[in-house]
mmCIF file of C-alpha atoms in Angstrom:
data_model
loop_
_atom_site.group_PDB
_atom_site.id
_atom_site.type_symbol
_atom_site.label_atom_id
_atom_site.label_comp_id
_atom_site.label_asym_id
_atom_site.label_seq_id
_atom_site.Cartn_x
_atom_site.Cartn_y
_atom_site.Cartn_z
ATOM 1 C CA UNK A 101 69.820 81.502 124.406
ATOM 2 C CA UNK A 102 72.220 83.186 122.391
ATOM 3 C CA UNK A 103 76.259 82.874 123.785
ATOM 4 C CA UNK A 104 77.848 86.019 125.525
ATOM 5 C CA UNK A 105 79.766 88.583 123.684
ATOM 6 C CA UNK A 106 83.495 87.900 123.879
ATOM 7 C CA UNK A 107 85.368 90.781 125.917
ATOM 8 C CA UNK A 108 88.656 91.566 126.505
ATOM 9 C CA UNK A 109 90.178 89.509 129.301
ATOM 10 C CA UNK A 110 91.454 91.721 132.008
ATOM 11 C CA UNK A 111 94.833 92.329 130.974
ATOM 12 C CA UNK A 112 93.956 92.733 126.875
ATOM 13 C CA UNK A 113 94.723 95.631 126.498
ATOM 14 C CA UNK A 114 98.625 95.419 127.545
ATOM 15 C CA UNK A 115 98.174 92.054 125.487
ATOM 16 C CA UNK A 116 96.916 93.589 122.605
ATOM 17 C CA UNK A 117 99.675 96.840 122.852
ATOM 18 C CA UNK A 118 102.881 94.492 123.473
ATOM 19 C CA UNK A 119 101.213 92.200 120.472
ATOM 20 C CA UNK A 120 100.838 94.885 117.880
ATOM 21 C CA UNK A 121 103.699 96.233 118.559
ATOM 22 C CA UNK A 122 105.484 92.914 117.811
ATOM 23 C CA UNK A 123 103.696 93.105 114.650
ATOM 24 C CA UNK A 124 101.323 90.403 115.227
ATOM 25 C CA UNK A 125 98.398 89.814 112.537
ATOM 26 C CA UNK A 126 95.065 89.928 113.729
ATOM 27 C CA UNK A 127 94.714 85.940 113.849
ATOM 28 C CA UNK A 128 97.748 85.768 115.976
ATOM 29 C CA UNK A 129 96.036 89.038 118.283
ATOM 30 C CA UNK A 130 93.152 86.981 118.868
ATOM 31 C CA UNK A 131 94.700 83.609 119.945
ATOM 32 C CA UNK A 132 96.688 85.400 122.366
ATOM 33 C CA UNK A 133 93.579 87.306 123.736
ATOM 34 C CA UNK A 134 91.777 83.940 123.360
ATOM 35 C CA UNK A 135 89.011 84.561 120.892
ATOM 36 C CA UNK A 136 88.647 84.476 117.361
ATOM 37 C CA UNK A 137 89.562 86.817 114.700
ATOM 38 C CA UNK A 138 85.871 87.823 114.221
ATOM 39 C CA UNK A 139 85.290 88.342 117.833
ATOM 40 C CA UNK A 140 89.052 90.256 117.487
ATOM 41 C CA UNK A 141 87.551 92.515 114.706
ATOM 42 C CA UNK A 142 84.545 93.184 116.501
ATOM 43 C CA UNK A 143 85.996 94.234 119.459
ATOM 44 C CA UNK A 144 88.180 96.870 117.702
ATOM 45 C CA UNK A 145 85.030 98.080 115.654
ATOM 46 C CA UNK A 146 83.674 98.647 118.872
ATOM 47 C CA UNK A 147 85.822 99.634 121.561
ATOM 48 C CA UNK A 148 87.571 103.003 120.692
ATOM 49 C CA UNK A 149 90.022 102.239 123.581
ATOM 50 C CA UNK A 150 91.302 98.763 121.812
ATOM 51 C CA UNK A 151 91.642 100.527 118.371
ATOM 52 C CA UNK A 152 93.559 103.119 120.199
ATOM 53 C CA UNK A 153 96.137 100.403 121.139
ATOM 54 C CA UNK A 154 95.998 98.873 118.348
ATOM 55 C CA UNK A 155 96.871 102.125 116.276
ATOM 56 C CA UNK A 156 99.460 103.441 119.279
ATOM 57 C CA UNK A 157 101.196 99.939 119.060
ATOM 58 C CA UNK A 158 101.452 99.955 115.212
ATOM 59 C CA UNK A 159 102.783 103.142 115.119
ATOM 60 C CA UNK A 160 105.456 102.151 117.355
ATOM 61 C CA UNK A 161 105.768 99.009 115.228
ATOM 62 C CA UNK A 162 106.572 101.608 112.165
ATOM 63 C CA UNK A 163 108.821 103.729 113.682
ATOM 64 C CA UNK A 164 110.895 100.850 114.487
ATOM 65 C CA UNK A 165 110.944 99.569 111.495
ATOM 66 C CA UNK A 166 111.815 102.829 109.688
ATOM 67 C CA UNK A 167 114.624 103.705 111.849
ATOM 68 C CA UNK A 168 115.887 100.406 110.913
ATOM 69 C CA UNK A 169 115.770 101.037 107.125
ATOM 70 C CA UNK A 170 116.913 104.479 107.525
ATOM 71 C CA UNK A 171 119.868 103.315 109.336
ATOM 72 C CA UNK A 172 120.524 100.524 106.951
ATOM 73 C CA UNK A 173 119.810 102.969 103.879
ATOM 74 C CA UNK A 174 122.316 105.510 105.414
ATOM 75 C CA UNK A 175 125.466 102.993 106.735
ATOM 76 C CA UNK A 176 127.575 103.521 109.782
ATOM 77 C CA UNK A 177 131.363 104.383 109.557
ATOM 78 C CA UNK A 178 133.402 101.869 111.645
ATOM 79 C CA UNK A 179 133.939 103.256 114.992
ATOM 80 C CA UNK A 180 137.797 102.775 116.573
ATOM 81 C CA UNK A 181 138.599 102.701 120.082
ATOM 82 C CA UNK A 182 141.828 105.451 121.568
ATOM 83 C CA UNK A 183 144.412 102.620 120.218
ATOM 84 C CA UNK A 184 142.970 102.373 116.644
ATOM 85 C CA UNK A 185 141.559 99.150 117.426
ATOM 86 C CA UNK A 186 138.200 98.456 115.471
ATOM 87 C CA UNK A 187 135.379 98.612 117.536
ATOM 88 C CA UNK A 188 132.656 98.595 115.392
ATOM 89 C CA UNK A 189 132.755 97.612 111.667
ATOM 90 C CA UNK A 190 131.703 99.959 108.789
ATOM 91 C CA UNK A 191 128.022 99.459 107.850
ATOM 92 C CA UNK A 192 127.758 100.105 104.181
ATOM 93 C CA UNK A 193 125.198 101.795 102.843
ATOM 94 C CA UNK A 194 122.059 99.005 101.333
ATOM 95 C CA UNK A 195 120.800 100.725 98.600
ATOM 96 C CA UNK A 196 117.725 98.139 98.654
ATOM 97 C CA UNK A 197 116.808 99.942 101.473
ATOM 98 C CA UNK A 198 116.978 103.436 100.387
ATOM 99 C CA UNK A 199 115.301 102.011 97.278
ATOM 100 C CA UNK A 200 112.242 101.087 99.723
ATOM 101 C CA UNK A 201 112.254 104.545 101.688
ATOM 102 C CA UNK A 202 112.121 106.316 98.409
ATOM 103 C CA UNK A 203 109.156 104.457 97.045
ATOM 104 C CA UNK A 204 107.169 104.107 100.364
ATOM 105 C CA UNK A 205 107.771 107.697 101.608
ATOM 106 C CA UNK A 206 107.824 109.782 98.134
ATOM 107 C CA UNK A 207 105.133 107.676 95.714
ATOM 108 C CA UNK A 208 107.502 106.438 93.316
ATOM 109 C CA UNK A 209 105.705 103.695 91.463
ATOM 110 C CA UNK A 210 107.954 101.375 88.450
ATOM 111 C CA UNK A 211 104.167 100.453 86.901
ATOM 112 C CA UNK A 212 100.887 101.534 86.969
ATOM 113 C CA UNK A 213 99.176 104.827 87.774
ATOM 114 C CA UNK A 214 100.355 107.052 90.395
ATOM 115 C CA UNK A 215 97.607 107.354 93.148
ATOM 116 C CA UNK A 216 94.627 109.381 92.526
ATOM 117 C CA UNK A 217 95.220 109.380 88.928
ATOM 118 C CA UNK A 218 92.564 108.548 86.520
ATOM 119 C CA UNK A 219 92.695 106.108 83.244
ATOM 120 C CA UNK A 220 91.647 107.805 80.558
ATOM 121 C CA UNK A 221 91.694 106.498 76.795
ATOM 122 C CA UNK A 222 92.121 109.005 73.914
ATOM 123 C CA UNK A 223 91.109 107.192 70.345
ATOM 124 C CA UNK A 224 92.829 108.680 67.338
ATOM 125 C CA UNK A 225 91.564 107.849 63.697
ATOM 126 C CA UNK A 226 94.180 108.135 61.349
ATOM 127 C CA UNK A 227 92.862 108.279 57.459
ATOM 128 C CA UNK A 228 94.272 108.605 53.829
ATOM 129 C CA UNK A 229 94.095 112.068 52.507
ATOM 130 C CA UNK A 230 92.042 110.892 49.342
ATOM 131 C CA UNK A 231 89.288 109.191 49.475
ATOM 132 C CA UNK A 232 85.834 109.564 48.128
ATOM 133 C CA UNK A 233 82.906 109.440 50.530
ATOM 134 C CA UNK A 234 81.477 106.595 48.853
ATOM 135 C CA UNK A 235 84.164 104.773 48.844
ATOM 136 C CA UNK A 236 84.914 105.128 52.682
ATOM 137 C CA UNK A 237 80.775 104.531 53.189
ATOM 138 C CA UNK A 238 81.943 101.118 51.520
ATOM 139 C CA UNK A 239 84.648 100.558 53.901
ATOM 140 C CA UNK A 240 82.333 100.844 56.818
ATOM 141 C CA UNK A 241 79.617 98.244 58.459
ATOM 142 C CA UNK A 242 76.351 99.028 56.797
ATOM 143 C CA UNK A 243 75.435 100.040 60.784
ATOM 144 C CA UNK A 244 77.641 103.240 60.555
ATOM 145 C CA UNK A 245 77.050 106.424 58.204
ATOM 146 C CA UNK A 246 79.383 109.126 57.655
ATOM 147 C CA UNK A 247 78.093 112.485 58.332
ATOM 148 C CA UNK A 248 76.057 114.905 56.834
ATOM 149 C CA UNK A 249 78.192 115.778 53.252
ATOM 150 C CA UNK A 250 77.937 119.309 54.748
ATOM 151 C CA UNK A 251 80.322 118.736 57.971
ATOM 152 C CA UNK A 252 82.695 116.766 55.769
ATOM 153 C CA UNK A 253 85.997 118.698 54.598
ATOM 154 C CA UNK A 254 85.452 120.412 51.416
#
């Protein structure tokens, strides 16, 4: 007889919401909820109601976090109290984070193709003005030919 199905205990989905929005991996999800990470990944495969969570809580998760880099990217001015005594020190501006806004938010890439663009190669065959076609069919591997004398340049 084949084991039951793993469900969510009774209070999973607040579990899995508070979790996510933590930013908990998927391993750590599932040892909270008490199950495995396959049992995890089935359960959000199948359950619309989990994945919602799951995506609610991780969207959370990212606004968080980008309101923190946007606040680190943009600094504070130092904030004084009716006397002129500091209350709050200045927050310079961390151009690290800017640095990640700009790449993560606008598709700035330092290497590789930009996404959805394609590789293409381009071959260009670069040759000396004067030769004679038999002595460029004796350059060649006896496997190639040169082309009909009448599609040659005259």
């Amino acid at each position: 007889m084949a084991r039951p199905r793993k469900q969510l205990p009774a209070n999973g989905l607040d579990i899995l919401r508070e979790g996510a929005a933590k930013g908990l991996s998927q391993p750590r999800l599932a040892r909270s909820l008490g199950m495995g990470v396959d049992a995890f990944r089935r359960i959000l495969d199948e359950s619309p109601q989990a994945r919602e969570v799951m995506e609610e809580a991780r969207a959370v998760e990212h606004d968080e976090l980008h309101g923190i880099l946007m606040s680190l990217a943009r600094g504070t001015p130092a904030e004084y109290d009716a006397a002129g005594n500091v209350i709050r020190a200045e927050q310079p501006r961390q151009l690290r984070a800017a640095e990640i806004l700009w790449k993560t938010r606008h598709g700035y890439r330092e290497q590789g193709e930009p996404p959805g663009a394609s590789a293409t190669a381009g071959v260009q065959i670069i040759m000396p003005a004067q030769v004679s076609l038999d002595q460029l069919q004796s350059l060649m591997p006896p496997s190639l030919t040169l082309p009909h004398p009448s599609l040659t340049h005259r």
